[in-house]
mmCIF file of C-alpha atoms in Angstrom:
data_model
loop_
_atom_site.group_PDB
_atom_site.id
_atom_site.type_symbol
_atom_site.label_atom_id
_atom_site.label_comp_id
_atom_site.label_asym_id
_atom_site.label_seq_id
_atom_site.Cartn_x
_atom_site.Cartn_y
_atom_site.Cartn_z
ATOM 1 C CA MET Y 38 -46.200 -14.623 -28.855
ATOM 2 C CA PRO Y 39 -47.167 -18.013 -27.300
ATOM 3 C CA THR Y 40 -46.363 -18.367 -23.508
ATOM 4 C CA ARG Y 41 -44.250 -21.304 -24.114
ATOM 5 C CA LEU Y 42 -42.106 -19.486 -26.588
ATOM 6 C CA ARG Y 43 -41.735 -16.523 -24.371
ATOM 7 C CA ARG Y 44 -40.575 -18.584 -21.357
ATOM 8 C CA ALA Y 45 -38.004 -20.348 -23.647
ATOM 9 C CA LEU Y 46 -36.749 -16.920 -24.923
ATOM 10 C CA SER Y 47 -36.533 -15.574 -21.392
ATOM 11 C CA ALA Y 48 -34.566 -18.568 -20.341
ATOM 12 C CA ALA Y 49 -32.210 -18.274 -23.184
ATOM 13 C CA VAL Y 50 -31.583 -14.529 -22.510
ATOM 14 C CA LEU Y 51 -31.140 -15.244 -18.754
ATOM 15 C CA SER Y 52 -28.561 -18.022 -19.577
ATOM 16 C CA ALA Y 53 -26.631 -15.714 -21.950
ATOM 17 C CA THR Y 54 -26.684 -13.012 -19.369
ATOM 18 C CA VAL Y 55 -25.304 -15.370 -16.678
ATOM 19 C CA LEU Y 56 -22.619 -16.678 -19.007
ATOM 20 C CA THR Y 57 -21.659 -13.149 -19.899
ATOM 21 C CA VAL Y 58 -21.425 -11.979 -16.262
ATOM 22 C CA LEU Y 59 -19.367 -15.045 -15.257
ATOM 23 C CA ALA Y 60 -17.136 -14.501 -18.324
ATOM 24 C CA VAL Y 61 -17.390 -18.289 -19.261
ATOM 25 C CA PRO Y 62 -16.272 -18.769 -22.779
ATOM 26 C CA VAL Y 63 -19.463 -20.554 -24.414
ATOM 27 C CA ALA Y 64 -17.797 -22.089 -27.332
ATOM 28 C CA ASN Y 65 -15.132 -24.012 -25.307
ATOM 29 C CA ALA Y 66 -16.983 -24.117 -22.110
ATOM 30 C CA ALA Y 67 -16.895 -28.024 -22.049
ATOM 31 C CA SER Y 68 -13.153 -28.265 -22.720
ATOM 32 C CA THR Y 69 -11.384 -25.165 -21.526
ATOM 33 C CA PRO Y 70 -11.472 -24.280 -17.784
ATOM 34 C CA THR Y 71 -11.466 -20.484 -17.207
ATOM 35 C CA THR Y 72 -9.318 -18.881 -14.582
ATOM 36 C CA VAL Y 73 -10.545 -15.425 -13.508
ATOM 37 C CA GLN Y 74 -7.719 -13.374 -11.705
ATOM 38 C CA PRO Y 75 -9.131 -11.596 -8.697
ATOM 39 C CA ARG Y 76 -9.171 -7.680 -9.358
ATOM 40 C CA ALA Y 77 -6.693 -5.699 -7.413
ATOM 41 C CA THR Y 78 -8.311 -3.850 -4.484
ATOM 42 C CA CYS Y 79 -5.693 -1.172 -4.245
ATOM 43 C CA SER Y 80 -4.618 1.098 -7.138
ATOM 44 C CA THR Y 81 -1.141 1.494 -8.514
ATOM 45 C CA ARG Y 82 -2.058 4.828 -10.090
ATOM 46 C CA PHE Y 83 -0.580 6.746 -7.179
ATOM 47 C CA LEU Y 84 2.869 5.257 -7.439
ATOM 48 C CA PRO Y 85 5.474 6.110 -6.034
ATOM 49 C CA LEU Y 86 2.811 6.638 -3.338
ATOM 50 C CA PRO Y 87 0.555 4.048 -1.962
ATOM 51 C CA ASP Y 88 -3.281 4.114 -2.679
ATOM 52 C CA PRO Y 89 -4.571 6.272 0.184
ATOM 53 C CA SER Y 90 -7.638 4.228 0.442
ATOM 54 C CA CYS Y 91 -5.611 1.306 1.322
ATOM 55 C CA THR Y 92 -2.524 2.743 3.023
ATOM 56 C CA PRO Y 93 -3.433 6.128 4.534
ATOM 57 C CA GLY Y 94 -0.560 6.139 7.068
ATOM 58 C CA VAL Y 95 -1.008 5.887 10.775
ATOM 59 C CA THR Y 96 0.865 7.612 13.588
ATOM 60 C CA ASN Y 97 2.386 6.038 16.722
ATOM 61 C CA PRO Y 98 0.730 7.609 19.611
ATOM 62 C CA ALA Y 99 3.944 7.113 21.766
ATOM 63 C CA VAL Y 100 5.666 9.745 19.425
ATOM 64 C CA THR Y 101 4.701 13.218 19.936
ATOM 65 C CA GLN Y 102 6.668 16.647 19.747
ATOM 66 C CA SER Y 103 7.257 16.377 23.495
ATOM 67 C CA THR Y 104 8.608 12.790 23.395
ATOM 68 C CA ILE Y 105 10.859 12.968 20.294
ATOM 69 C CA GLY Y 106 13.831 13.415 22.622
ATOM 70 C CA SER Y 107 13.228 9.902 24.161
ATOM 71 C CA THR Y 108 11.868 8.167 21.044
ATOM 72 C CA ILE Y 109 12.690 8.980 17.432
ATOM 73 C CA CYS Y 110 15.686 11.224 18.187
ATOM 74 C CA VAL Y 111 17.350 8.418 20.095
ATOM 75 C CA SER Y 112 19.949 6.437 18.029
ATOM 76 C CA GLY Y 113 18.671 2.960 17.528
ATOM 77 C CA TRP Y 114 15.113 3.788 18.860
ATOM 78 C CA THR Y 115 13.349 2.402 15.482
ATOM 79 C CA ALA Y 116 14.976 -0.941 16.047
ATOM 80 C CA THR Y 117 13.057 -1.304 19.325
ATOM 81 C CA VAL Y 118 9.684 -0.816 17.626
ATOM 82 C CA ARG Y 119 10.290 -2.293 14.046
ATOM 83 C CA PRO Y 120 8.139 -5.527 13.780
ATOM 84 C CA PRO Y 121 9.971 -8.717 12.637
ATOM 85 C CA THR Y 122 9.758 -10.016 9.153
ATOM 86 C CA SER Y 123 7.551 -12.821 10.552
ATOM 87 C CA TYR Y 124 4.918 -10.250 10.963
ATOM 88 C CA THR Y 125 5.593 -8.135 7.782
ATOM 89 C CA ASN Y 126 6.225 -10.707 5.253
ATOM 90 C CA PRO Y 127 2.509 -12.048 5.203
ATOM 91 C CA LEU Y 128 1.318 -8.518 5.042
ATOM 92 C CA LYS Y 129 3.701 -8.045 2.034
ATOM 93 C CA VAL Y 130 2.329 -11.123 0.220
ATOM 94 C CA GLN Y 131 -1.192 -9.797 0.788
ATOM 95 C CA GLY Y 132 -0.346 -6.326 -0.250
ATOM 96 C CA ILE Y 133 1.293 -7.526 -3.486
ATOM 97 C CA LYS Y 134 -2.099 -9.293 -4.229
ATOM 98 C CA ASP Y 135 -4.161 -6.248 -3.241
ATOM 99 C CA TYR Y 136 -2.162 -3.890 -5.462
ATOM 100 C CA GLY Y 137 -2.302 -6.443 -8.292
ATOM 101 C CA TYR Y 138 1.419 -6.259 -8.917
ATOM 102 C CA SER Y 139 2.346 -8.673 -11.788
ATOM 103 C CA ASP Y 140 5.669 -9.126 -10.240
ATOM 104 C CA THR Y 141 5.077 -11.282 -7.105
ATOM 105 C CA ASN Y 142 8.807 -11.731 -6.195
ATOM 106 C CA LEU Y 143 8.990 -10.642 -2.531
ATOM 107 C CA ALA Y 144 12.619 -9.480 -2.926
ATOM 108 C CA ASP Y 145 11.456 -6.838 -5.393
ATOM 109 C CA TYR Y 146 9.551 -4.910 -2.605
ATOM 110 C CA GLU Y 147 10.137 -3.454 0.734
ATOM 111 C CA GLU Y 148 7.185 -3.715 3.272
ATOM 112 C CA ASP Y 149 7.432 0.009 3.840
ATOM 113 C CA HIS Y 150 6.023 2.091 6.672
ATOM 114 C CA PHE Y 151 4.287 4.752 4.589
ATOM 115 C CA LEU Y 152 4.501 7.092 7.533
ATOM 116 C CA PRO Y 153 8.210 6.176 8.472
ATOM 117 C CA LEU Y 154 9.043 4.805 12.125
ATOM 118 C CA GLU Y 155 11.728 7.636 11.894
ATOM 119 C CA VAL Y 156 9.142 10.365 12.133
ATOM 120 C CA GLY Y 157 6.514 8.422 14.377
ATOM 121 C CA GLY Y 158 4.767 6.052 12.068
ATOM 122 C CA SER Y 159 2.855 3.129 13.587
ATOM 123 C CA PRO Y 160 5.040 0.007 13.511
ATOM 124 C CA ARG Y 161 2.269 -2.682 13.126
ATOM 125 C CA ASP Y 162 -0.771 -1.047 11.861
ATOM 126 C CA PRO Y 163 -1.508 -2.459 8.309
ATOM 127 C CA ARG Y 164 -2.794 0.792 7.266
ATOM 128 C CA ASN Y 165 0.724 2.181 7.534
ATOM 129 C CA LEU Y 166 2.540 -0.727 5.790
ATOM 130 C CA TRP Y 167 2.542 -1.435 2.093
ATOM 131 C CA PRO Y 168 4.611 -3.386 -0.531
ATOM 132 C CA GLU Y 169 6.773 -0.431 -1.892
ATOM 133 C CA PRO Y 170 8.465 -1.459 -5.267
ATOM 134 C CA HIS Y 171 12.246 -1.273 -5.549
ATOM 135 C CA ALA Y 172 11.643 -0.581 -9.166
ATOM 136 C CA GLY Y 173 11.749 2.843 -10.583
ATOM 137 C CA THR Y 174 13.674 6.166 -9.892
ATOM 138 C CA LYS Y 175 11.401 7.087 -6.920
ATOM 139 C CA ASN Y 176 11.286 3.908 -4.951
ATOM 140 C CA ALA Y 177 11.977 2.239 -1.558
ATOM 141 C CA PHE Y 178 15.622 3.071 -1.767
ATOM 142 C CA SER Y 179 15.261 6.820 -2.569
ATOM 143 C CA LYS Y 180 12.426 7.187 -0.014
ATOM 144 C CA ASP Y 181 14.809 6.000 2.674
ATOM 145 C CA SER Y 182 17.166 9.016 2.240
ATOM 146 C CA VAL Y 183 14.116 11.339 2.347
ATOM 147 C CA GLU Y 184 13.027 9.752 5.590
ATOM 148 C CA ASN Y 185 16.594 10.204 7.067
ATOM 149 C CA ALA Y 186 16.652 13.850 6.111
ATOM 150 C CA VAL Y 187 13.194 14.647 7.483
ATOM 151 C CA LYS Y 188 13.996 12.780 10.719
ATOM 152 C CA LYS Y 189 17.206 14.946 11.124
ATOM 153 C CA ALA Y 190 15.183 18.114 10.481
ATOM 154 C CA VAL Y 191 12.706 17.190 13.229
ATOM 155 C CA CYS Y 192 15.498 16.164 15.604
ATOM 156 C CA ASN Y 193 17.356 19.533 14.883
ATOM 157 C CA HIS Y 194 14.155 21.353 15.467
ATOM 158 C CA THR Y 195 14.185 22.614 11.877
ATOM 159 C CA ALA Y 196 10.871 21.218 11.407
ATOM 160 C CA THR Y 197 8.076 20.190 13.727
ATOM 161 C CA LEU Y 198 6.964 16.481 13.970
ATOM 162 C CA SER Y 199 3.493 17.269 12.675
ATOM 163 C CA ALA Y 200 4.775 19.388 9.763
ATOM 164 C CA ALA Y 201 7.164 16.413 8.898
ATOM 165 C CA GLN Y 202 4.467 13.829 9.156
ATOM 166 C CA HIS Y 203 2.059 16.001 6.985
ATOM 167 C CA ALA Y 204 4.641 16.528 4.362
ATOM 168 C CA LEU Y 205 5.566 12.861 4.117
ATOM 169 C CA LEU Y 206 1.950 11.651 4.014
ATOM 170 C CA THR Y 207 1.020 14.299 1.396
ATOM 171 C CA ASN Y 208 3.789 13.235 -0.983
ATOM 172 C CA TRP Y 209 7.147 11.938 0.227
ATOM 173 C CA THR Y 210 8.859 13.015 -3.133
ATOM 174 C CA THR Y 211 8.322 16.670 -2.224
ATOM 175 C CA ALA Y 212 8.637 16.511 1.597
ATOM 176 C CA GLU Y 213 12.276 17.931 1.717
ATOM 177 C CA ALA Y 214 11.224 20.948 -0.534
ATOM 178 C CA VAL Y 215 7.971 21.478 1.445
ATOM 179 C CA LEU Y 216 9.861 21.647 4.587
ATOM 180 C CA GLY Y 217 12.640 23.760 3.325
ATOM 181 C CA ILE Y 218 15.488 21.160 3.990
ATOM 182 C CA GLY Y 219 16.246 19.949 0.545
#
């Protein structure tokens, strides 16, 4: 094969490869702009739990078994550490993108503390916050009742703080059964 033909063929193969990789439609390249949606960086396959690689949950170092009487077991304590929506709403917007949710209405999600404040979750660490959907049967609303029951068990000394945290981080939908309180 002549060198000139080999170079032309190589250039054609390279161009076709680049166009394929960039996903540019060749037939309509001049007339139709292509919009490529960014890929989700967090997976929804774990729902109703967050993707553990994105939202592993983080503890609040001020909350320990020895401090529960002056922290989580004090009525109203979580209000003193809960971040304002001016902090959580931008995280919610980014989280909706990161999880690739098709519904982008902020009202359809709660920027949830995966490890709840009620059992010593970190208030502001983004690794403990995620956009938990309101849709479905196991959702942000049903998780709230589990959080309250688990906090009550910790404060009544029916469950230790570390056992409660572990149960919630492993799978909040089974936490009550695992702790023997539900």
